[in-house]
Amino acid sequence: MKPNSIPSSPKENSYQAELFQNWHKNGQCPEGTVPIRRTQADEYTRGVKWIPRRTQLNHSFYDISNHEHAIVSFRLGEIYGAHASLNVWNPFVDDGEFSLAQIWVLAGPDEELNTIEAGWKSDGYQSTGCFNLECPGFVQVNKNFSLDSPIEPVSRYSAQQFDIGITIYKENGKWWFQVQDQVLGYWPGTIFNYLVSSASSIEWGGEVYNAELGDHHTRTQMGSGHFGNEGYGKASYFRNIGYMDNSGKFKDVEAQSLKKYATKPSCYNVEVANNTNGGYGTHFYFGGPGYSTQCAN
């Protein structure tokens, strides 16, 4: 099953990474099936035990206890899709914590907020939300891509950079999810209270869970582990940031329309680039090292 029409995403360039999944070395799934990774016996004992709840669409929206963000946001009355190509890294993560880079598509009042999230990691914030295919909701239709398999290759500091294009868009009551040129599946509109119609805002950026181990700020890195002001090849980025309007076409988000926010800029920050040349469109850099001389608490 596929959507009736696949929208043309914003222009990409030659730095776009090719999807590669290690499990393909051992074969692929037959038609009519989808890959599901086998859960290891101790996986849940090692995982992060948290189900946070987001409550407000203002600064306190990001001030969830022990969660830190470096993001940009865009608001509009009706939004029907979101796009960006996001830099892929392998940041250091302390035990029991996480670091992610993703797109958030949001709608609804503070107390009943609906979100669709896709990137390196995602979660649904209450008992109704899950990672990947851990509970009903997302319907996978692609046999070639396992949602929770590693993405390779990854970017390296002052070396070649790799990114993946992520597109989320609404069609015929479904929110479709596309990575590069592959449609992976959809979220049925019927599972939502407010995203059943359209979204009202989009966010792009990073998030870290800070357990404050050792009574100081976490050492968990965000993005590349370097601050956004270091720029290309050193900081992690989102590029070709776009949204879908009610005409069903993607449009570039202008840099001046983005609102940036960092929970603790001394630990993780975000810098919106003014230059839209070179095929990167509207883009920004974000991230940071976590615990350091300037990020002690």
Coordinates of C-alpha atoms in Angstrom, one line a residue:
M1 CA 0.0 0.0 0.0
K2 CA 1.2 3.5 -0.9
P3 CA -0.2 7.0 -0.8
N4 CA -2.0 8.1 -4.0
S5 CA 0.6 10.7 -4.7
I6 CA 4.0 11.3 -3.2
P7 CA 4.8 15.1 -3.0
S8 CA 8.0 16.4 -4.3
S9 CA 10.2 17.2 -1.4
P10 CA 12.5 20.3 -1.3
K11 CA 15.6 20.1 -3.4
E12 CA 18.4 17.8 -2.0
N13 CA 22.0 17.9 -3.0
S14 CA 24.9 15.4 -3.4
Y15 CA 25.6 15.1 0.3
Q16 CA 22.4 13.1 0.8
A17 CA 23.3 9.8 2.4
E18 CA 22.1 6.5 1.1
L19 CA 20.1 4.4 3.5
F20 CA 22.0 1.4 4.6
Q21 CA 20.9 -1.2 7.1
N22 CA 23.2 -4.0 8.3
W23 CA 20.5 -6.7 8.4
H24 CA 20.3 -6.5 4.6
K25 CA 23.6 -8.5 4.5
N26 CA 21.5 -11.5 5.7
G27 CA 18.7 -11.2 3.2
Q28 CA 15.5 -9.2 2.9
C29 CA 11.8 -9.6 3.7
P30 CA 9.4 -11.2 1.2
E31 CA 6.6 -9.2 -0.3
G32 CA 3.6 -8.7 2.0
T33 CA 5.7 -8.6 5.1
V34 CA 7.7 -6.0 7.1
P35 CA 10.9 -6.3 9.2
I36 CA 10.5 -6.4 13.0
R37 CA 13.7 -6.4 15.0
R38 CA 13.9 -9.2 17.6
T39 CA 13.9 -7.8 21.2
Q40 CA 16.8 -8.8 23.3
A41 CA 16.0 -10.3 26.8
D42 CA 17.6 -7.5 28.8
E43 CA 16.6 -4.7 26.5
Y44 CA 13.9 -3.2 28.7
T45 CA 16.0 -3.4 31.8
R46 CA 18.7 -1.3 30.0
G47 CA 16.3 1.2 28.5
V48 CA 15.3 4.6 29.7
K49 CA 12.3 4.3 32.1
W50 CA 10.4 7.5 31.5
I51 CA 7.1 8.6 30.1
P52 CA 7.2 12.4 30.2
R53 CA 4.2 14.6 29.4
R54 CA 4.4 17.8 27.5
T55 CA 1.9 20.4 28.8
Q56 CA 2.2 23.8 27.1
L57 CA 3.1 25.3 23.8
N58 CA 5.3 28.0 25.2
H59 CA 8.7 27.9 27.0
S60 CA 7.3 25.6 29.7
F61 CA 6.5 23.2 26.8
Y62 CA 10.3 22.5 26.7
D63 CA 10.9 22.6 30.5
I64 CA 10.0 19.0 31.2
S65 CA 12.0 17.9 34.2
N66 CA 15.5 16.6 33.1
H67 CA 14.8 17.1 29.4
E68 CA 16.8 19.6 27.5
H69 CA 16.2 21.0 24.0
A70 CA 17.9 23.0 21.3
I71 CA 15.2 23.5 18.6
V72 CA 13.6 25.8 16.1
S73 CA 9.8 26.1 15.7
F74 CA 7.4 27.3 13.0
R75 CA 3.7 28.1 13.4
L76 CA 0.9 28.5 10.9
G77 CA -2.9 28.1 11.1
E78 CA -3.0 24.9 9.1
I79 CA 0.0 22.7 8.3
Y80 CA -0.2 19.4 6.3
G81 CA 3.4 18.3 6.2
A82 CA 7.0 18.9 7.4
H83 CA 10.4 18.2 5.8
A84 CA 14.1 18.4 6.6
S85 CA 17.3 16.6 6.0
L86 CA 19.0 16.0 9.3
N87 CA 22.7 15.3 10.0
V88 CA 23.4 11.7 11.3
W89 CA 25.9 11.4 14.1
N90 CA 26.7 8.9 16.9
P91 CA 26.9 11.0 20.0
F92 CA 28.2 9.8 23.4
V93 CA 25.2 8.9 25.7
D94 CA 25.4 8.2 29.5
D95 CA 23.7 5.1 30.8
G96 CA 20.0 5.3 31.0
E97 CA 19.8 8.5 29.0
F98 CA 19.1 9.4 25.3
S99 CA 20.1 11.9 22.7
L100 CA 17.9 12.5 19.6
A101 CA 17.4 14.7 16.6
Q102 CA 14.0 14.7 15.0
I103 CA 11.0 16.6 13.6
W104 CA 7.9 17.2 15.8
V105 CA 4.5 17.8 14.1
L106 CA 2.1 19.2 16.7
A107 CA -1.6 20.1 17.2
G108 CA -4.0 20.5 20.0
P109 CA -4.4 22.5 23.3
D110 CA -1.9 22.3 26.1
E111 CA -3.6 19.5 28.1
E112 CA -4.3 17.3 25.1
L113 CA -1.3 17.9 22.8
N114 CA -0.9 15.5 19.8
T115 CA 2.6 14.9 18.4
I116 CA 4.0 12.9 15.5
E117 CA 7.8 12.6 15.8
A118 CA 10.5 11.1 13.5
G119 CA 14.2 11.2 13.5
W120 CA 16.9 9.3 15.3
K121 CA 14.5 8.7 18.2
S122 CA 10.9 9.2 19.0
D123 CA 8.4 8.8 21.8
G124 CA 4.8 9.6 22.6
Y125 CA 5.0 11.1 26.1
Q126 CA 2.1 9.1 27.6
S127 CA 0.9 5.5 27.8
T128 CA -0.5 6.0 24.3
G129 CA 2.9 6.7 22.8
C130 CA 5.6 4.3 21.9
F131 CA 9.0 4.0 20.1
N132 CA 8.8 2.5 16.6
L133 CA 6.4 -0.5 16.5
E134 CA 6.2 -1.2 20.2
C135 CA 2.5 -0.6 20.3
P136 CA -0.4 0.0 17.8
G137 CA -0.5 3.3 16.0
F138 CA 2.1 3.5 13.2
V139 CA 1.3 1.2 10.3
Q140 CA 4.4 0.1 8.4
V141 CA 4.1 -0.7 4.7
N142 CA 7.8 -0.9 3.6
K143 CA 9.6 -4.3 3.6
N144 CA 13.1 -2.8 3.1
F145 CA 13.5 -0.6 6.2
S146 CA 13.5 -1.6 9.9
L147 CA 12.5 1.4 12.0
D148 CA 14.9 0.6 14.8
S149 CA 18.0 -0.5 12.9
P150 CA 21.2 1.6 12.9
I151 CA 21.7 4.1 10.1
E152 CA 25.1 4.0 8.4
P153 CA 27.3 5.8 7.6
V154 CA 27.4 8.6 10.2
S155 CA 29.1 12.0 10.0
R156 CA 32.5 12.6 11.6
Y157 CA 34.1 15.8 12.9
S158 CA 35.9 17.8 10.2
A159 CA 35.2 14.9 7.7
Q160 CA 32.5 13.8 5.4
Q161 CA 28.9 14.6 6.4
F162 CA 25.9 12.4 6.0
D163 CA 22.2 13.2 6.4
I164 CA 18.8 11.6 5.8
G165 CA 15.8 13.3 4.3
I166 CA 12.6 12.9 6.5
T167 CA 9.2 13.9 5.2
I168 CA 5.8 13.7 7.0
Y169 CA 2.7 14.7 5.1
K170 CA -1.1 14.3 5.3
E171 CA -3.1 12.6 2.5
N172 CA -6.6 11.1 2.7
G173 CA -6.8 11.0 6.5
K174 CA -3.3 9.5 7.0
W175 CA 0.0 11.1 8.0
W176 CA 2.5 9.4 5.8
F177 CA 6.2 9.0 6.8
Q178 CA 8.9 9.0 4.1
V179 CA 12.7 8.6 4.5
Q180 CA 14.7 9.7 1.5
D181 CA 12.6 8.4 -1.4
Q182 CA 11.1 5.5 0.6
V183 CA 7.5 5.6 1.9
L184 CA 7.7 3.6 5.2
G185 CA 4.2 3.8 6.5
Y186 CA 1.6 6.1 8.1
W187 CA -0.2 7.2 11.3
P188 CA -4.0 6.9 10.8
G189 CA -5.7 10.2 11.5
T190 CA -8.2 8.3 13.6
I191 CA -5.7 7.7 16.5
F192 CA -5.6 11.5 17.1
N193 CA -7.9 14.1 18.6
Y194 CA -6.4 17.1 16.8
L195 CA -3.9 15.9 14.2
V196 CA -6.9 14.2 12.6
S197 CA -7.3 17.5 10.6
S198 CA -4.1 19.4 10.4
A199 CA -1.1 20.5 12.5
S200 CA -0.5 24.0 13.9
S201 CA 3.2 24.0 14.4
I202 CA 6.4 22.1 13.6
E203 CA 9.7 21.8 15.4
W204 CA 13.1 20.6 14.3
G205 CA 16.1 20.0 16.5
G206 CA 17.6 18.0 19.4
E207 CA 16.6 16.7 22.8
V208 CA 18.6 15.1 25.6
Y209 CA 17.5 13.3 28.8
N210 CA 19.7 14.5 31.7
A211 CA 19.6 12.1 34.7
E212 CA 22.1 14.3 36.5
L213 CA 24.3 11.3 37.3
G214 CA 27.2 12.2 39.7
D215 CA 25.2 15.2 40.9
H216 CA 26.2 17.3 37.9
H217 CA 24.9 17.9 34.4
T218 CA 24.9 14.9 32.1
R219 CA 27.9 14.2 29.8
T220 CA 25.5 13.0 27.1
Q221 CA 26.2 14.9 23.8
M222 CA 23.6 16.4 21.5
G223 CA 24.1 16.2 17.8
S224 CA 27.9 16.0 17.1
G225 CA 28.8 17.0 20.6
H226 CA 29.8 20.5 19.4
F227 CA 28.0 23.8 19.6
G228 CA 26.0 25.1 16.7
N229 CA 28.2 28.1 16.2
E230 CA 31.1 25.8 15.0
G231 CA 29.1 25.4 11.7
Y232 CA 29.4 22.9 8.9
G233 CA 31.4 19.8 9.4
K234 CA 31.6 20.3 13.1
A235 CA 28.1 20.9 14.4
S236 CA 25.0 18.9 13.6
Y237 CA 22.5 20.5 11.2
F238 CA 19.0 20.4 9.7
R239 CA 18.8 21.7 6.2
N240 CA 16.1 22.4 3.5
I241 CA 13.5 23.0 6.2
G242 CA 10.0 23.0 4.7
Y243 CA 6.3 22.7 5.4
M244 CA 3.3 21.6 3.3
D245 CA 0.4 24.1 3.0
N246 CA -3.3 23.3 2.1
S247 CA -2.4 23.2 -1.6
G248 CA -0.5 20.0 -1.0
K249 CA 2.9 21.5 -2.0
F250 CA 6.0 21.9 0.1
K251 CA 7.3 25.4 0.7
D252 CA 10.5 26.6 2.2
V253 CA 10.3 28.0 5.7
E254 CA 12.0 31.4 5.8
A255 CA 14.7 31.8 8.3
Q256 CA 13.1 34.8 9.9
S257 CA 9.9 32.8 10.5
L258 CA 11.8 30.3 12.8
K259 CA 11.8 30.8 16.5
K260 CA 14.8 29.3 18.2
Y261 CA 14.9 28.0 21.8
A262 CA 17.6 26.3 23.9
T263 CA 16.9 25.1 27.4
K264 CA 20.5 25.6 28.5
P265 CA 22.6 27.4 25.9
S266 CA 25.7 26.9 27.9
C267 CA 25.2 23.1 27.4
Y268 CA 23.5 22.8 24.0
N269 CA 22.7 25.7 21.6
V270 CA 21.1 26.4 18.3
E271 CA 22.2 28.8 15.5
V272 CA 20.0 29.6 12.5
A273 CA 22.1 30.3 9.3
N274 CA 21.4 33.3 7.2
N275 CA 23.0 31.9 4.0
T276 CA 20.5 29.9 2.0
N277 CA 22.8 29.2 -1.0
G278 CA 24.6 26.0 -1.8
G279 CA 21.5 23.8 -1.9
Y280 CA 21.0 23.9 1.9
G281 CA 18.0 26.2 1.8
T282 CA 16.9 27.4 5.3
H283 CA 19.1 25.5 7.8
F284 CA 20.5 25.6 11.3
Y285 CA 23.2 24.1 13.4
F286 CA 22.6 22.8 16.9
G287 CA 24.1 20.6 19.7
G288 CA 26.7 20.7 22.4
P289 CA 29.0 18.6 24.6
G290 CA 26.9 18.5 27.8
Y291 CA 29.0 18.5 31.0
S292 CA 32.0 20.8 30.7
T293 CA 33.6 23.9 32.3
Q294 CA 30.8 26.1 30.9
C295 CA 28.1 23.5 31.5
A296 CA 28.6 22.4 35.1
N297 CA 25.0 22.4 36.3

